[in-house]
Tab-separated table of C-alpha atoms in Angstrom:
chain	number	residue	atom	x	y	z
A	1	MET	CA	-94.064	-58.716	-89.601
A	2	ASP	CA	-93.598	-55.954	-87.041
A	3	THR	CA	-96.195	-53.230	-87.688
A	4	ASN	CA	-95.365	-51.093	-84.674
A	5	LEU	CA	-95.690	-47.798	-86.513
A	6	PRO	CA	-95.378	-44.381	-84.884
A	7	GLU	CA	-98.679	-43.182	-83.488
A	8	SER	CA	-98.737	-40.222	-85.897
A	9	TRP	CA	-98.975	-42.680	-88.810
A	10	ARG	CA	-101.072	-45.313	-87.067
A	11	ARG	CA	-103.902	-42.806	-86.623
A	12	HIS	CA	-104.124	-42.375	-90.386
A	13	LEU	CA	-103.496	-45.996	-91.403
A	14	ALA	CA	-105.433	-47.935	-88.776
A	15	ALA	CA	-108.068	-49.119	-91.252
A	16	GLU	CA	-105.385	-50.662	-93.450
A	17	LEU	CA	-103.360	-52.171	-90.620
A	18	ASP	CA	-106.462	-53.902	-89.203
A	19	ALA	CA	-107.795	-55.166	-92.537
A	20	PRO	CA	-107.751	-58.873	-93.528
A	21	TRP	CA	-105.749	-58.125	-96.676
A	22	PHE	CA	-102.971	-56.515	-94.605
A	23	ARG	CA	-102.803	-59.560	-92.334
A	24	GLN	CA	-102.445	-61.694	-95.475
A	25	LEU	CA	-99.637	-59.422	-96.680
A	26	SER	CA	-97.884	-59.716	-93.337
A	27	GLU	CA	-98.184	-63.520	-93.435
A	28	PHE	CA	-96.805	-63.560	-96.989
A	29	VAL	CA	-93.760	-61.495	-95.986
A	30	ASP	CA	-93.126	-63.689	-92.952
A	31	ALA	CA	-93.319	-66.814	-95.137
A	32	GLU	CA	-90.938	-65.282	-97.670
A	33	ARG	CA	-88.442	-64.475	-94.924
A	34	ALA	CA	-88.681	-68.034	-93.655
A	35	ALA	CA	-87.885	-69.311	-97.151
A	36	GLY	CA	-84.864	-67.110	-97.886
A	37	PRO	CA	-83.352	-63.617	-97.758
A	38	VAL	CA	-85.783	-60.717	-98.079
A	39	TYR	CA	-84.815	-57.033	-98.050
A	40	PRO	CA	-84.849	-54.802	-96.150
A	41	PRO	CA	-84.230	-56.847	-92.990
A	42	ALA	CA	-87.155	-57.627	-90.713
A	43	GLY	CA	-88.153	-54.597	-88.677
A	44	GLU	CA	-86.940	-52.092	-91.291
A	45	GLU	CA	-89.901	-52.261	-93.692
A	46	PHE	CA	-91.326	-49.034	-92.261
A	47	THR	CA	-88.119	-47.043	-91.697
A	48	ALA	CA	-89.403	-44.210	-93.893
A	49	LEU	CA	-92.482	-43.775	-91.703
A	50	ARG	CA	-90.470	-44.024	-88.513
A	51	LEU	CA	-87.897	-41.400	-89.542
A	52	THR	CA	-90.455	-38.974	-90.986
A	53	PRO	CA	-93.537	-38.586	-88.745
A	54	TYR	CA	-96.813	-37.748	-90.460
A	55	ASP	CA	-96.980	-34.196	-89.149
A	56	LYS	CA	-93.397	-33.503	-90.332
A	57	VAL	CA	-93.840	-34.575	-93.982
A	58	ARG	CA	-93.059	-31.673	-96.319
A	59	VAL	CA	-91.809	-33.613	-99.359
A	60	LEU	CA	-92.677	-37.114	-100.609
A	61	ILE	CA	-90.267	-38.793	-103.024
A	62	LEU	CA	-91.758	-41.986	-104.427
A	63	GLY	CA	-89.677	-44.996	-105.392
A	64	GLN	CA	-90.873	-48.339	-106.711
A	65	ASP	CA	-89.089	-51.345	-105.219
A	66	PRO	CA	-86.345	-51.838	-102.588
A	67	TYR	CA	-82.839	-52.636	-103.732
A	68	HIS	CA	-82.568	-56.416	-104.055
A	69	GLY	CA	-78.884	-56.940	-103.248
A	70	PRO	CA	-77.460	-57.953	-99.858
A	71	GLY	CA	-76.952	-55.113	-97.387
A	72	GLN	CA	-78.410	-52.383	-99.581
A	73	ALA	CA	-82.032	-51.671	-98.664
A	74	HIS	CA	-82.844	-50.243	-95.237
A	75	GLY	CA	-86.372	-48.959	-95.691
A	76	LEU	CA	-85.805	-45.620	-97.436
A	77	ALA	CA	-86.422	-45.220	-101.166
A	78	PHE	CA	-83.205	-44.727	-103.168
A	79	SER	CA	-81.078	-44.861	-99.992
A	80	VAL	CA	-78.498	-47.473	-98.963
A	81	ARG	CA	-76.701	-48.103	-95.712
A	82	PRO	CA	-73.431	-46.301	-94.984
A	83	GLY	CA	-70.544	-48.293	-96.369
A	84	VAL	CA	-72.554	-49.626	-99.324
A	85	ARG	CA	-71.644	-48.336	-102.777
A	86	PRO	CA	-74.472	-46.167	-104.159
A	87	PRO	CA	-76.414	-48.076	-106.850
A	88	PRO	CA	-76.725	-46.459	-110.304
A	89	SER	CA	-79.972	-44.541	-109.657
A	90	LEU	CA	-78.593	-43.030	-106.465
A	91	ALA	CA	-75.291	-42.242	-108.160
A	92	ASN	CA	-77.260	-40.319	-110.802
A	93	ILE	CA	-79.145	-38.449	-108.077
A	94	PHE	CA	-75.770	-37.416	-106.662
A	95	LYS	CA	-74.625	-36.297	-110.131
A	96	GLU	CA	-77.705	-34.075	-110.448
A	97	LEU	CA	-77.147	-32.678	-106.954
A	98	LYS	CA	-73.559	-31.831	-107.868
A	99	SER	CA	-74.371	-30.127	-111.167
A	100	GLU	CA	-77.524	-28.430	-109.876
A	101	ILE	CA	-76.564	-27.061	-106.472
A	102	GLY	CA	-72.926	-28.042	-106.023
A	103	CYS	CA	-73.322	-30.799	-103.417
A	104	THR	CA	-70.159	-32.866	-103.164
A	105	PRO	CA	-70.902	-36.607	-103.015
A	106	PRO	CA	-70.644	-37.508	-99.322
A	107	GLY	CA	-68.833	-40.812	-99.636
A	108	HIS	CA	-71.894	-42.818	-98.598
A	109	GLY	CA	-75.433	-43.431	-99.844
A	110	SER	CA	-77.592	-42.914	-96.753
A	111	LEU	CA	-80.411	-40.394	-97.223
A	112	GLU	CA	-81.428	-40.300	-93.561
A	113	HIS	CA	-80.390	-36.628	-93.492
A	114	TRP	CA	-83.249	-35.909	-95.887
A	115	ALA	CA	-85.759	-38.098	-94.046
A	116	LYS	CA	-85.115	-36.309	-90.753
A	117	GLN	CA	-85.919	-32.971	-92.431
A	118	GLY	CA	-89.389	-34.084	-93.533
A	119	VAL	CA	-88.642	-35.866	-96.831
A	120	LEU	CA	-90.697	-39.064	-96.889
A	121	LEU	CA	-88.678	-41.549	-98.977
A	122	LEU	CA	-91.450	-44.008	-99.778
A	123	ASN	CA	-91.223	-47.061	-102.009
A	124	ALA	CA	-94.489	-48.325	-103.502
A	125	VAL	CA	-93.475	-51.891	-102.527
A	126	LEU	CA	-91.692	-52.255	-99.200
A	127	THR	CA	-90.032	-55.684	-99.446
A	128	VAL	CA	-88.287	-57.748	-102.107
A	129	ARG	CA	-86.792	-61.232	-102.473
A	130	ASP	CA	-83.021	-61.464	-102.761
A	131	GLY	CA	-81.926	-60.964	-106.355
A	132	GLU	CA	-85.474	-60.772	-107.733
A	133	PRO	CA	-86.681	-57.227	-108.426
A	134	ASN	CA	-90.448	-56.735	-108.198
A	135	SER	CA	-90.851	-60.177	-106.615
A	136	HIS	CA	-93.259	-58.772	-103.998
A	137	LYS	CA	-95.180	-56.631	-106.446
A	138	GLY	CA	-98.946	-57.150	-106.420
A	139	ARG	CA	-99.029	-58.748	-102.982
A	140	GLY	CA	-100.689	-55.843	-101.190
A	141	TRP	CA	-97.933	-53.350	-100.542
A	142	GLU	CA	-99.250	-51.017	-103.241
A	143	ARG	CA	-102.618	-50.861	-101.467
A	144	PHE	CA	-100.863	-49.896	-98.241
A	145	THR	CA	-98.540	-47.299	-99.764
A	146	ASP	CA	-101.412	-45.804	-101.781
A	147	ALA	CA	-103.081	-45.267	-98.404
A	148	VAL	CA	-99.915	-43.526	-97.195
A	149	ILE	CA	-99.965	-41.257	-100.260
A	150	ARG	CA	-103.663	-40.486	-99.722
A	151	ALA	CA	-103.006	-39.689	-96.073
A	152	VAL	CA	-100.264	-37.226	-97.017
A	153	ALA	CA	-102.479	-35.769	-99.739
A	154	ALA	CA	-105.148	-35.181	-97.070
A	155	LYS	CA	-102.858	-32.761	-95.225
A	156	THR	CA	-104.049	-29.169	-95.372
A	157	ASP	CA	-100.494	-27.840	-95.456
A	158	PRO	CA	-98.938	-28.028	-98.938
A	159	VAL	CA	-96.587	-30.945	-99.607
A	160	VAL	CA	-94.268	-31.366	-102.603
A	161	PHE	CA	-94.767	-34.748	-104.287
A	162	VAL	CA	-91.850	-35.943	-106.432
A	163	LEU	CA	-92.794	-38.519	-109.061
A	164	TRP	CA	-89.798	-39.815	-110.998
A	165	GLY	CA	-90.599	-42.093	-113.921
A	166	GLY	CA	-93.758	-43.508	-115.449
A	167	TYR	CA	-94.619	-45.820	-112.574
A	168	ALA	CA	-94.564	-43.013	-110.007
A	169	ALA	CA	-96.435	-40.655	-112.351
A	170	LYS	CA	-99.451	-42.976	-112.217
A	171	LYS	CA	-99.885	-42.009	-108.553
A	172	GLU	CA	-100.722	-38.428	-109.531
A	173	ALA	CA	-104.409	-39.377	-109.457
A	174	LEU	CA	-104.137	-39.816	-105.669
A	175	ILE	CA	-102.975	-36.233	-105.147
A	176	GLY	CA	-104.889	-32.968	-105.379
A	177	PRO	CA	-104.771	-29.359	-104.154
A	178	PRO	CA	-103.146	-27.685	-102.303
A	179	HIS	CA	-100.109	-29.805	-103.119
A	180	PHE	CA	-97.397	-29.389	-105.749
A	181	ILE	CA	-96.357	-32.250	-108.039
A	182	HIS	CA	-92.955	-32.438	-109.705
A	183	LYS	CA	-92.610	-35.073	-112.432
A	184	SER	CA	-89.630	-36.046	-114.550
A	185	ALA	CA	-87.808	-39.067	-115.921
A	186	HIS	CA	-86.477	-41.624	-113.456
A	187	PRO	CA	-82.815	-41.340	-112.350
A	188	SER	CA	-82.043	-44.907	-113.473
A	189	PRO	CA	-79.346	-45.316	-116.148
A	190	LEU	CA	-82.045	-46.275	-118.665
A	191	SER	CA	-83.791	-42.912	-118.444
A	192	ALA	CA	-81.682	-40.358	-116.564
A	193	SER	CA	-80.357	-38.800	-119.770
A	194	ARG	CA	-83.904	-38.536	-121.148
A	195	GLY	CA	-85.240	-35.976	-118.714
A	196	PHE	CA	-83.831	-36.477	-115.220
A	197	PHE	CA	-80.465	-34.813	-115.683
A	198	GLY	CA	-81.062	-31.086	-115.860
A	199	SER	CA	-84.604	-31.250	-114.461
A	200	THR	CA	-83.435	-29.320	-111.338
A	201	PRO	CA	-85.732	-31.201	-108.924
A	202	PHE	CA	-84.005	-30.031	-105.760
A	203	THR	CA	-84.151	-26.361	-106.750
A	204	ILE	CA	-87.806	-26.732	-107.724
A	205	ILE	CA	-88.700	-28.444	-104.436
A	206	ASN	CA	-87.014	-25.776	-102.323
A	207	ARG	CA	-88.529	-22.983	-104.371
A	208	GLU	CA	-91.983	-24.445	-103.795
A	209	LEU	CA	-91.339	-24.963	-100.085
A	210	GLU	CA	-90.247	-21.364	-99.671
A	211	ARG	CA	-93.197	-20.116	-101.716
A	212	THR	CA	-95.541	-21.741	-99.210
A	213	GLY	CA	-93.679	-20.448	-96.169
A	214	ASN	CA	-91.604	-23.559	-95.412
A	215	ALA	CA	-87.890	-23.824	-94.803
A	216	PRO	CA	-85.909	-25.341	-97.692
A	217	ILE	CA	-84.358	-28.789	-97.474
A	218	ASP	CA	-80.602	-29.049	-96.961
A	219	TRP	CA	-79.948	-31.513	-99.776
A	220	CYS	CA	-76.174	-31.718	-99.303
A	221	LEU	CA	-75.496	-34.862	-97.289
A	222	PRO	CA	-72.975	-34.617	-94.456
A	223	ARG	CA	-70.029	-36.980	-94.370
A	224	LEU	CA	-70.358	-39.660	-91.717
């Protein structure tokens, strides 16, 4: 597994990248790829870290597991490649964006526009076997991504952490002052109507960014 991370992240994650357990994780992922399709494709496991350097992180949105269908996952939580139909959770995010701040769905599901503005779109697990959600859970990714969350939480400049759903909410223990935590239901079809729709996450995030002297995020995705 290619672990050529940007230097800004490598400085903060060196202890994890050099640890025996991370080498075991890397060997597991390589073996899984040798046995069959694994998503995202090799070399894209760390897209979120590559698109959003450590010193640029202003918002962290935490997902759980990559999409497990062909051509969907590309290393950003909730995002899919251009040309791929947005899965249900992402479609619900677009519905909230439309009702909350009037963003017209862009005709694609790529969230790179957010990542390049300092929104770290981090999944807790960074790979998955084709057609088997959570198939790489408990193999070591959570230990690595917890280290990413701790590294962001160590920043002295305030960051907005977005924890959608019960799984993400458990990570609150890793975060402390001076950061802001926004929690709500997950945007999946099972829970979106029970606290995600109407929770105004994008307004809340921008309000908090502006309160701490940061520029707001342009949430409306451009057409490609």
